[in-house]
Amino acid sequence: MRRTWSTAVRTPPAVVDYLATQWGWATTRPHILDLGCGPGTLSLDLAERGASVTAVDVSEEMLAAGRDWAQARGIRTVTWKRADATDAAAWAKDPALFHGVTIADAFHWMDRRQVLSAIDQAVRPGGFVAVIGYRAPGTQREWWHALLEQLRLRWLGSVNLAGPATTYVEPDGGHEEVLRSSAFSQVSVLRTDYRQTYTLDELIGLQRTYAYSSTATLGDRQDGFEEDLRRTLTAARPDGRFEAVLQAAVIIGRRPADAA
């Protein structure tokens, strides 16, 4: 059964605004590589700000959802590619194709040092790498997070999955530390509060974008999981409105010579 995502889930505006300032020097339409793009949440918001985006993910299901969302929003400046993030440099037929690279809530799934090495070959002089976290480390989670954790434990067990047959391994060291040890060692950080509001259907749909609760991971348990999720969330919030104030973090890395 084909599943769809809500088109109402968007990137916090302050995050998009900040990213847009990073390509202000570009004299042509900036070309941005969005790695681990999922259903295109950030890719499409950047495209609406004038970027040409290459959106990459290993999941065809995520890419299909992104194409559907792009069509619904009338966006034609996103190219969708199914590939592993470490292959980033291979897409640049000309050296240094990209003005910048974005990685939103996906860097922890990747071999971070290998990805940054590949990106170095693909980013133009003066370009950037942006690692985005929609919940900054050490900040409070949404109030409904505990409910979701209980459901995942019930349906998936205690093993933290990174996909249908892959166990998630906690990365060694923080993202900022890894950037500082890469070619993109000139680092700046933005932390910004934002209000996030979901309807019941949006919050259920959001769970499909996570590796540990995607359709590929849950398989024939998907319908049962979502029915259980709907009952649990409805009992917690009968009006179907889920709202929280969160803090996002954007880590920008540049080559020291480029940032001078």
PDB file of C-alpha atoms in Angstrom, residues 25-243:
ATOM      1  CA  TRP A  25      27.600  35.562  -2.493  1.00  0.00           C
ATOM      2  CA  ALA A  26      26.403  33.323  -5.342  1.00  0.00           C
ATOM      3  CA  THR A  27      25.858  35.229  -8.589  1.00  0.00           C
ATOM      4  CA  THR A  28      23.760  32.448 -10.135  1.00  0.00           C
ATOM      5  CA  ARG A  29      21.098  30.128  -8.762  1.00  0.00           C
ATOM      6  CA  PRO A  30      22.933  28.279  -5.958  1.00  0.00           C
ATOM      7  CA  HIS A  31      23.214  24.506  -6.262  1.00  0.00           C
ATOM      8  CA  ILE A  32      22.678  22.778  -2.913  1.00  0.00           C
ATOM      9  CA  LEU A  33      23.218  19.094  -2.130  1.00  0.00           C
ATOM     10  CA  ASP A  34      20.780  17.837   0.529  1.00  0.00           C
ATOM     11  CA  LEU A  35      22.028  14.528   1.940  1.00  0.00           C
ATOM     12  CA  GLY A  36      19.656  12.199   3.798  1.00  0.00           C
ATOM     13  CA  CYS A  37      16.802  14.305   2.472  1.00  0.00           C
ATOM     14  CA  GLY A  38      13.980  11.987   3.602  1.00  0.00           C
ATOM     15  CA  PRO A  39      10.677  13.163   2.078  1.00  0.00           C
ATOM     16  CA  GLY A  40      12.264  16.458   1.057  1.00  0.00           C
ATOM     17  CA  THR A  41      11.221  18.660   3.966  1.00  0.00           C
ATOM     18  CA  LEU A  42      14.316  20.880   3.783  1.00  0.00           C
ATOM     19  CA  SER A  43      15.020  20.354   0.056  1.00  0.00           C
ATOM     20  CA  LEU A  44      11.725  21.885  -0.972  1.00  0.00           C
ATOM     21  CA  ASP A  45      11.935  24.791   1.464  1.00  0.00           C
ATOM     22  CA  LEU A  46      15.394  25.663   0.121  1.00  0.00           C
ATOM     23  CA  ALA A  47      14.108  25.389  -3.448  1.00  0.00           C
ATOM     24  CA  GLU A  48      11.383  27.889  -2.610  1.00  0.00           C
ATOM     25  CA  ARG A  49      14.145  30.263  -1.489  1.00  0.00           C
ATOM     26  CA  GLY A  50      15.769  30.122  -4.922  1.00  0.00           C
ATOM     27  CA  ALA A  51      18.138  27.142  -4.734  1.00  0.00           C
ATOM     28  CA  SER A  52      18.534  24.316  -7.207  1.00  0.00           C
ATOM     29  CA  VAL A  53      18.665  21.243  -4.976  1.00  0.00           C
ATOM     30  CA  THR A  54      20.001  17.724  -5.482  1.00  0.00           C
ATOM     31  CA  ALA A  55      18.105  15.690  -2.870  1.00  0.00           C
ATOM     32  CA  VAL A  56      19.680  12.345  -1.949  1.00  0.00           C
ATOM     33  CA  ASP A  57      18.414   9.481   0.185  1.00  0.00           C
ATOM     34  CA  VAL A  58      18.887   5.708   0.306  1.00  0.00           C
ATOM     35  CA  SER A  59      15.129   5.107   0.607  1.00  0.00           C
ATOM     36  CA  GLU A  60      13.057   5.096  -2.573  1.00  0.00           C
ATOM     37  CA  GLU A  61       9.936   5.382  -0.405  1.00  0.00           C
ATOM     38  CA  MET A  62      11.198   8.706   0.997  1.00  0.00           C
ATOM     39  CA  LEU A  63      12.152   9.994  -2.445  1.00  0.00           C
ATOM     40  CA  ALA A  64       8.740   9.071  -3.864  1.00  0.00           C
ATOM     41  CA  ALA A  65       7.077  11.045  -1.078  1.00  0.00           C
ATOM     42  CA  GLY A  66       9.366  13.990  -1.858  1.00  0.00           C
ATOM     43  CA  ARG A  67       8.452  13.912  -5.542  1.00  0.00           C
ATOM     44  CA  ASP A  68       4.745  13.877  -4.649  1.00  0.00           C
ATOM     45  CA  TRP A  69       5.189  16.806  -2.267  1.00  0.00           C
ATOM     46  CA  ALA A  70       7.199  18.749  -4.879  1.00  0.00           C
ATOM     47  CA  GLN A  71       4.426  18.247  -7.423  1.00  0.00           C
ATOM     48  CA  ALA A  72       1.788  19.392  -4.936  1.00  0.00           C
ATOM     49  CA  ARG A  73       3.778  22.558  -4.218  1.00  0.00           C
ATOM     50  CA  GLY A  74       4.660  23.221  -7.856  1.00  0.00           C
ATOM     51  CA  ILE A  75       8.420  22.983  -7.258  1.00  0.00           C
ATOM     52  CA  ARG A  76      10.566  21.896 -10.211  1.00  0.00           C
ATOM     53  CA  THR A  77      14.094  22.797  -9.080  1.00  0.00           C
ATOM     54  CA  VAL A  78      14.773  19.628  -7.048  1.00  0.00           C
ATOM     55  CA  THR A  79      16.516  16.587  -8.547  1.00  0.00           C
ATOM     56  CA  TRP A  80      15.905  13.371  -6.619  1.00  0.00           C
ATOM     57  CA  LYS A  81      18.640  10.709  -6.408  1.00  0.00           C
ATOM     58  CA  ARG A  82      18.705   7.380  -4.625  1.00  0.00           C
ATOM     59  CA  ALA A  83      22.219   6.849  -3.319  1.00  0.00           C
ATOM     60  CA  ASP A  84      24.405   6.542  -0.266  1.00  0.00           C
ATOM     61  CA  ALA A  85      25.705   9.815   1.144  1.00  0.00           C
ATOM     62  CA  THR A  86      29.335   8.781   0.725  1.00  0.00           C
ATOM     63  CA  ASP A  87      28.884   8.812  -3.074  1.00  0.00           C
ATOM     64  CA  ALA A  88      28.324  12.578  -3.036  1.00  0.00           C
ATOM     65  CA  ALA A  89      31.443  13.533  -4.981  1.00  0.00           C
ATOM     66  CA  ALA A  90      30.620  11.152  -7.831  1.00  0.00           C
ATOM     67  CA  TRP A  91      27.676  13.298  -8.989  1.00  0.00           C
ATOM     68  CA  ALA A  92      29.836  16.327  -9.730  1.00  0.00           C
ATOM     69  CA  LYS A  93      30.697  15.877 -13.411  1.00  0.00           C
ATOM     70  CA  ASP A  94      32.504  19.189 -13.084  1.00  0.00           C
ATOM     71  CA  PRO A  95      34.731  19.710 -10.032  1.00  0.00           C
ATOM     72  CA  ALA A  96      33.199  21.554  -7.084  1.00  0.00           C
ATOM     73  CA  LEU A  97      29.627  21.589  -8.376  1.00  0.00           C
ATOM     74  CA  PHE A  98      27.825  22.543  -5.165  1.00  0.00           C
ATOM     75  CA  HIS A  99      27.676  25.893  -3.400  1.00  0.00           C
ATOM     76  CA  GLY A 100      26.739  24.111  -0.195  1.00  0.00           C
ATOM     77  CA  VAL A 101      25.654  20.854   1.413  1.00  0.00           C
ATOM     78  CA  THR A 102      22.870  20.420   3.951  1.00  0.00           C
ATOM     79  CA  ILE A 103      22.358  17.411   6.232  1.00  0.00           C
ATOM     80  CA  ALA A 104      19.239  17.675   8.386  1.00  0.00           C
ATOM     81  CA  ASP A 105      18.669  15.193  11.231  1.00  0.00           C
ATOM     82  CA  ALA A 106      20.567  12.548   9.269  1.00  0.00           C
ATOM     83  CA  PHE A 107      24.278  13.031   9.998  1.00  0.00           C
ATOM     84  CA  HIS A 108      24.188  10.595  12.922  1.00  0.00           C
ATOM     85  CA  TRP A 109      23.166   7.773  10.547  1.00  0.00           C
ATOM     86  CA  MET A 110      26.199   8.334   8.314  1.00  0.00           C
ATOM     87  CA  ASP A 111      29.899   7.576   8.363  1.00  0.00           C
ATOM     88  CA  ARG A 112      30.444  11.243   9.105  1.00  0.00           C
ATOM     89  CA  ARG A 113      34.163  11.533   8.404  1.00  0.00           C
ATOM     90  CA  GLN A 114      33.887   9.623   5.137  1.00  0.00           C
ATOM     91  CA  VAL A 115      30.955  11.783   4.032  1.00  0.00           C
ATOM     92  CA  LEU A 116      32.826  15.013   4.826  1.00  0.00           C
ATOM     93  CA  SER A 117      35.823  13.767   2.857  1.00  0.00           C
ATOM     94  CA  ALA A 118      33.581  13.084  -0.160  1.00  0.00           C
ATOM     95  CA  ILE A 119      31.861  16.443   0.205  1.00  0.00           C
ATOM     96  CA  ASP A 120      35.224  18.244   0.141  1.00  0.00           C
ATOM     97  CA  GLN A 121      35.613  17.198  -3.489  1.00  0.00           C
ATOM     98  CA  ALA A 122      32.143  18.417  -4.409  1.00  0.00           C
ATOM     99  CA  VAL A 123      31.878  21.839  -2.696  1.00  0.00           C
ATOM    100  CA  ARG A 124      33.094  24.979  -4.449  1.00  0.00           C
ATOM    101  CA  PRO A 125      35.638  27.347  -2.920  1.00  0.00           C
ATOM    102  CA  GLY A 126      33.686  29.592  -0.570  1.00  0.00           C
ATOM    103  CA  GLY A 127      31.065  26.880  -0.044  1.00  0.00           C
ATOM    104  CA  PHE A 128      29.734  25.410   3.164  1.00  0.00           C
ATOM    105  CA  VAL A 129      28.445  22.323   4.932  1.00  0.00           C
ATOM    106  CA  ALA A 130      25.414  22.776   7.200  1.00  0.00           C
ATOM    107  CA  VAL A 131      24.455  20.138   9.760  1.00  0.00           C
ATOM    108  CA  ILE A 132      20.928  20.815  11.024  1.00  0.00           C
ATOM    109  CA  GLY A 133      19.305  19.349  14.097  1.00  0.00           C
ATOM    110  CA  TYR A 134      15.653  20.201  14.673  1.00  0.00           C
ATOM    111  CA  ARG A 135      16.231  19.473  18.369  1.00  0.00           C
ATOM    112  CA  ALA A 136      19.511  20.870  19.639  1.00  0.00           C
ATOM    113  CA  PRO A 137      21.554  18.513  21.861  1.00  0.00           C
ATOM    114  CA  GLY A 138      20.673  18.786  25.525  1.00  0.00           C
ATOM    115  CA  THR A 139      17.321  20.489  24.983  1.00  0.00           C
ATOM    116  CA  GLN A 140      13.876  19.271  26.006  1.00  0.00           C
ATOM    117  CA  ARG A 141      11.981  16.866  23.761  1.00  0.00           C
ATOM    118  CA  GLU A 142       8.341  17.173  22.754  1.00  0.00           C
ATOM    119  CA  TRP A 143       5.920  16.198  25.532  1.00  0.00           C
ATOM    120  CA  TRP A 144       4.598  13.307  23.443  1.00  0.00           C
ATOM    121  CA  HIS A 145       8.059  11.774  22.908  1.00  0.00           C
ATOM    122  CA  ALA A 146       7.658   9.404  25.886  1.00  0.00           C
ATOM    123  CA  LEU A 147       4.422   8.031  24.395  1.00  0.00           C
ATOM    124  CA  LEU A 148       6.145   7.348  21.083  1.00  0.00           C
ATOM    125  CA  GLU A 149       9.044   5.621  22.834  1.00  0.00           C
ATOM    126  CA  GLN A 150       6.650   3.286  24.655  1.00  0.00           C
ATOM    127  CA  LEU A 151       4.948   2.355  21.399  1.00  0.00           C
ATOM    128  CA  ARG A 152       8.213   1.706  19.594  1.00  0.00           C
ATOM    129  CA  LEU A 153       9.336  -0.523  22.450  1.00  0.00           C
ATOM    130  CA  ARG A 154       6.045  -2.444  22.229  1.00  0.00           C
ATOM    131  CA  TRP A 155       6.180  -2.932  18.470  1.00  0.00           C
ATOM    132  CA  LEU A 156       9.931  -3.042  17.756  1.00  0.00           C
ATOM    133  CA  GLY A 157      11.542  -4.201  20.980  1.00  0.00           C
ATOM    134  CA  SER A 158      14.508  -2.674  22.759  1.00  0.00           C
ATOM    135  CA  VAL A 159      16.935  -2.797  19.807  1.00  0.00           C
ATOM    136  CA  ASN A 160      17.429   0.668  18.320  1.00  0.00           C
ATOM    137  CA  LEU A 161      17.107   0.128  14.581  1.00  0.00           C
ATOM    138  CA  ALA A 162      18.582   2.160  11.745  1.00  0.00           C
ATOM    139  CA  GLY A 163      16.525   0.323   9.144  1.00  0.00           C
ATOM    140  CA  PRO A 164      14.921  -3.088   8.528  1.00  0.00           C
ATOM    141  CA  ALA A 165      18.023  -5.128   9.372  1.00  0.00           C
ATOM    142  CA  THR A 166      20.507  -2.581  10.720  1.00  0.00           C
ATOM    143  CA  THR A 167      21.182  -1.766  14.349  1.00  0.00           C
ATOM    144  CA  TYR A 168      21.795   1.889  15.135  1.00  0.00           C
ATOM    145  CA  VAL A 169      25.271   2.599  16.525  1.00  0.00           C
ATOM    146  CA  GLU A 170      25.653   5.755  18.600  1.00  0.00           C
ATOM    147  CA  PRO A 171      28.193   8.046  16.875  1.00  0.00           C
ATOM    148  CA  ASP A 172      31.494   8.742  18.566  1.00  0.00           C
ATOM    149  CA  GLY A 173      31.755  12.461  19.294  1.00  0.00           C
ATOM    150  CA  GLY A 174      29.464  15.387  18.557  1.00  0.00           C
ATOM    151  CA  HIS A 175      28.789  16.778  15.088  1.00  0.00           C
ATOM    152  CA  GLU A 176      30.635  20.022  15.811  1.00  0.00           C
ATOM    153  CA  GLU A 177      33.716  18.074  16.907  1.00  0.00           C
ATOM    154  CA  VAL A 178      33.643  16.005  13.714  1.00  0.00           C
ATOM    155  CA  LEU A 179      33.304  19.117  11.525  1.00  0.00           C
ATOM    156  CA  ARG A 180      36.252  20.771  13.280  1.00  0.00           C
ATOM    157  CA  SER A 181      38.438  17.777  12.432  1.00  0.00           C
ATOM    158  CA  SER A 182      37.452  17.899   8.739  1.00  0.00           C
ATOM    159  CA  ALA A 183      38.370  20.203   5.868  1.00  0.00           C
ATOM    160  CA  PHE A 184      35.367  22.334   6.957  1.00  0.00           C
ATOM    161  CA  SER A 185      36.916  23.259  10.288  1.00  0.00           C
ATOM    162  CA  GLN A 186      35.870  26.927  10.438  1.00  0.00           C
ATOM    163  CA  VAL A 187      32.654  26.503  12.423  1.00  0.00           C
ATOM    164  CA  SER A 188      29.751  28.739  13.417  1.00  0.00           C
ATOM    165  CA  VAL A 189      26.580  27.663  15.236  1.00  0.00           C
ATOM    166  CA  LEU A 190      23.038  29.026  15.313  1.00  0.00           C
ATOM    167  CA  ARG A 191      20.595  27.914  18.005  1.00  0.00           C
ATOM    168  CA  THR A 192      17.051  29.193  17.681  1.00  0.00           C
ATOM    169  CA  ASP A 193      13.740  28.488  19.410  1.00  0.00           C
ATOM    170  CA  TYR A 194      10.693  27.692  17.304  1.00  0.00           C
ATOM    171  CA  ARG A 195       7.143  26.502  17.851  1.00  0.00           C
ATOM    172  CA  GLN A 196       6.196  23.207  16.217  1.00  0.00           C
ATOM    173  CA  THR A 197       2.547  22.232  15.789  1.00  0.00           C
ATOM    174  CA  TYR A 198       1.184  19.022  14.275  1.00  0.00           C
ATOM    175  CA  THR A 199      -2.245  17.623  13.634  1.00  0.00           C
ATOM    176  CA  LEU A 200      -2.797  13.983  14.570  1.00  0.00           C
ATOM    177  CA  ASP A 201      -2.380  12.830  10.961  1.00  0.00           C
ATOM    178  CA  GLU A 202       0.790  14.903  10.534  1.00  0.00           C
ATOM    179  CA  LEU A 203       2.366  13.463  13.654  1.00  0.00           C
ATOM    180  CA  ILE A 204       1.527   9.904  12.601  1.00  0.00           C
ATOM    181  CA  GLY A 205       2.892  10.575   9.112  1.00  0.00           C
ATOM    182  CA  LEU A 206       6.076  12.015  10.589  1.00  0.00           C
ATOM    183  CA  GLN A 207       6.906   8.665  12.200  1.00  0.00           C
ATOM    184  CA  ARG A 208       7.244   7.141   8.718  1.00  0.00           C
ATOM    185  CA  THR A 209      10.207   9.430   8.006  1.00  0.00           C
ATOM    186  CA  TYR A 210      12.300   7.886  10.787  1.00  0.00           C
ATOM    187  CA  ALA A 211      14.474   4.858  10.005  1.00  0.00           C
ATOM    188  CA  TYR A 212      13.295   3.008  13.114  1.00  0.00           C
ATOM    189  CA  SER A 213       9.562   3.414  12.359  1.00  0.00           C
ATOM    190  CA  SER A 214       9.506   3.559   8.571  1.00  0.00           C
ATOM    191  CA  THR A 215       7.335   1.289   6.465  1.00  0.00           C
ATOM    192  CA  ALA A 216      10.454  -0.649   5.440  1.00  0.00           C
ATOM    193  CA  THR A 217      11.353  -1.312   9.081  1.00  0.00           C
ATOM    194  CA  LEU A 218       7.872  -2.118  10.379  1.00  0.00           C
ATOM    195  CA  GLY A 219       6.757  -4.149   7.363  1.00  0.00           C
ATOM    196  CA  ASP A 220       3.427  -5.906   8.004  1.00  0.00           C
ATOM    197  CA  ARG A 221       3.341  -4.371  11.506  1.00  0.00           C
ATOM    198  CA  GLN A 222       2.875  -0.864  10.055  1.00  0.00           C
ATOM    199  CA  ASP A 223      -0.941  -0.794  10.148  1.00  0.00           C
ATOM    200  CA  GLY A 224      -1.116  -2.173  13.679  1.00  0.00           C
ATOM    201  CA  PHE A 225       1.547   0.254  14.888  1.00  0.00           C
ATOM    202  CA  GLU A 226      -0.260   3.243  13.385  1.00  0.00           C
ATOM    203  CA  GLU A 227      -3.640   2.174  14.758  1.00  0.00           C
ATOM    204  CA  ASP A 228      -2.091   1.846  18.215  1.00  0.00           C
ATOM    205  CA  LEU A 229      -0.361   5.193  17.749  1.00  0.00           C
ATOM    206  CA  ARG A 230      -3.601   6.893  16.732  1.00  0.00           C
ATOM    207  CA  ARG A 231      -5.469   5.544  19.782  1.00  0.00           C
ATOM    208  CA  THR A 232      -2.671   6.539  22.158  1.00  0.00           C
ATOM    209  CA  LEU A 233      -2.274  10.067  20.791  1.00  0.00           C
ATOM    210  CA  THR A 234      -6.036  10.664  20.641  1.00  0.00           C
ATOM    211  CA  ALA A 235      -6.377   9.662  24.289  1.00  0.00           C
ATOM    212  CA  ALA A 236      -3.570  12.061  25.215  1.00  0.00           C
ATOM    213  CA  ARG A 237      -4.882  14.960  23.144  1.00  0.00           C
ATOM    214  CA  PRO A 238      -8.527  14.555  22.036  1.00  0.00           C
ATOM    215  CA  ASP A 239      -8.502  17.853  20.110  1.00  0.00           C
ATOM    216  CA  GLY A 240      -5.809  16.429  17.814  1.00  0.00           C
ATOM    217  CA  ARG A 241      -3.433  19.368  18.260  1.00  0.00           C
ATOM    218  CA  PHE A 242       0.173  18.663  19.265  1.00  0.00           C
ATOM    219  CA  GLU A 243       2.292  21.700  20.025  1.00  0.00           C
TER     220      GLU A 243
END
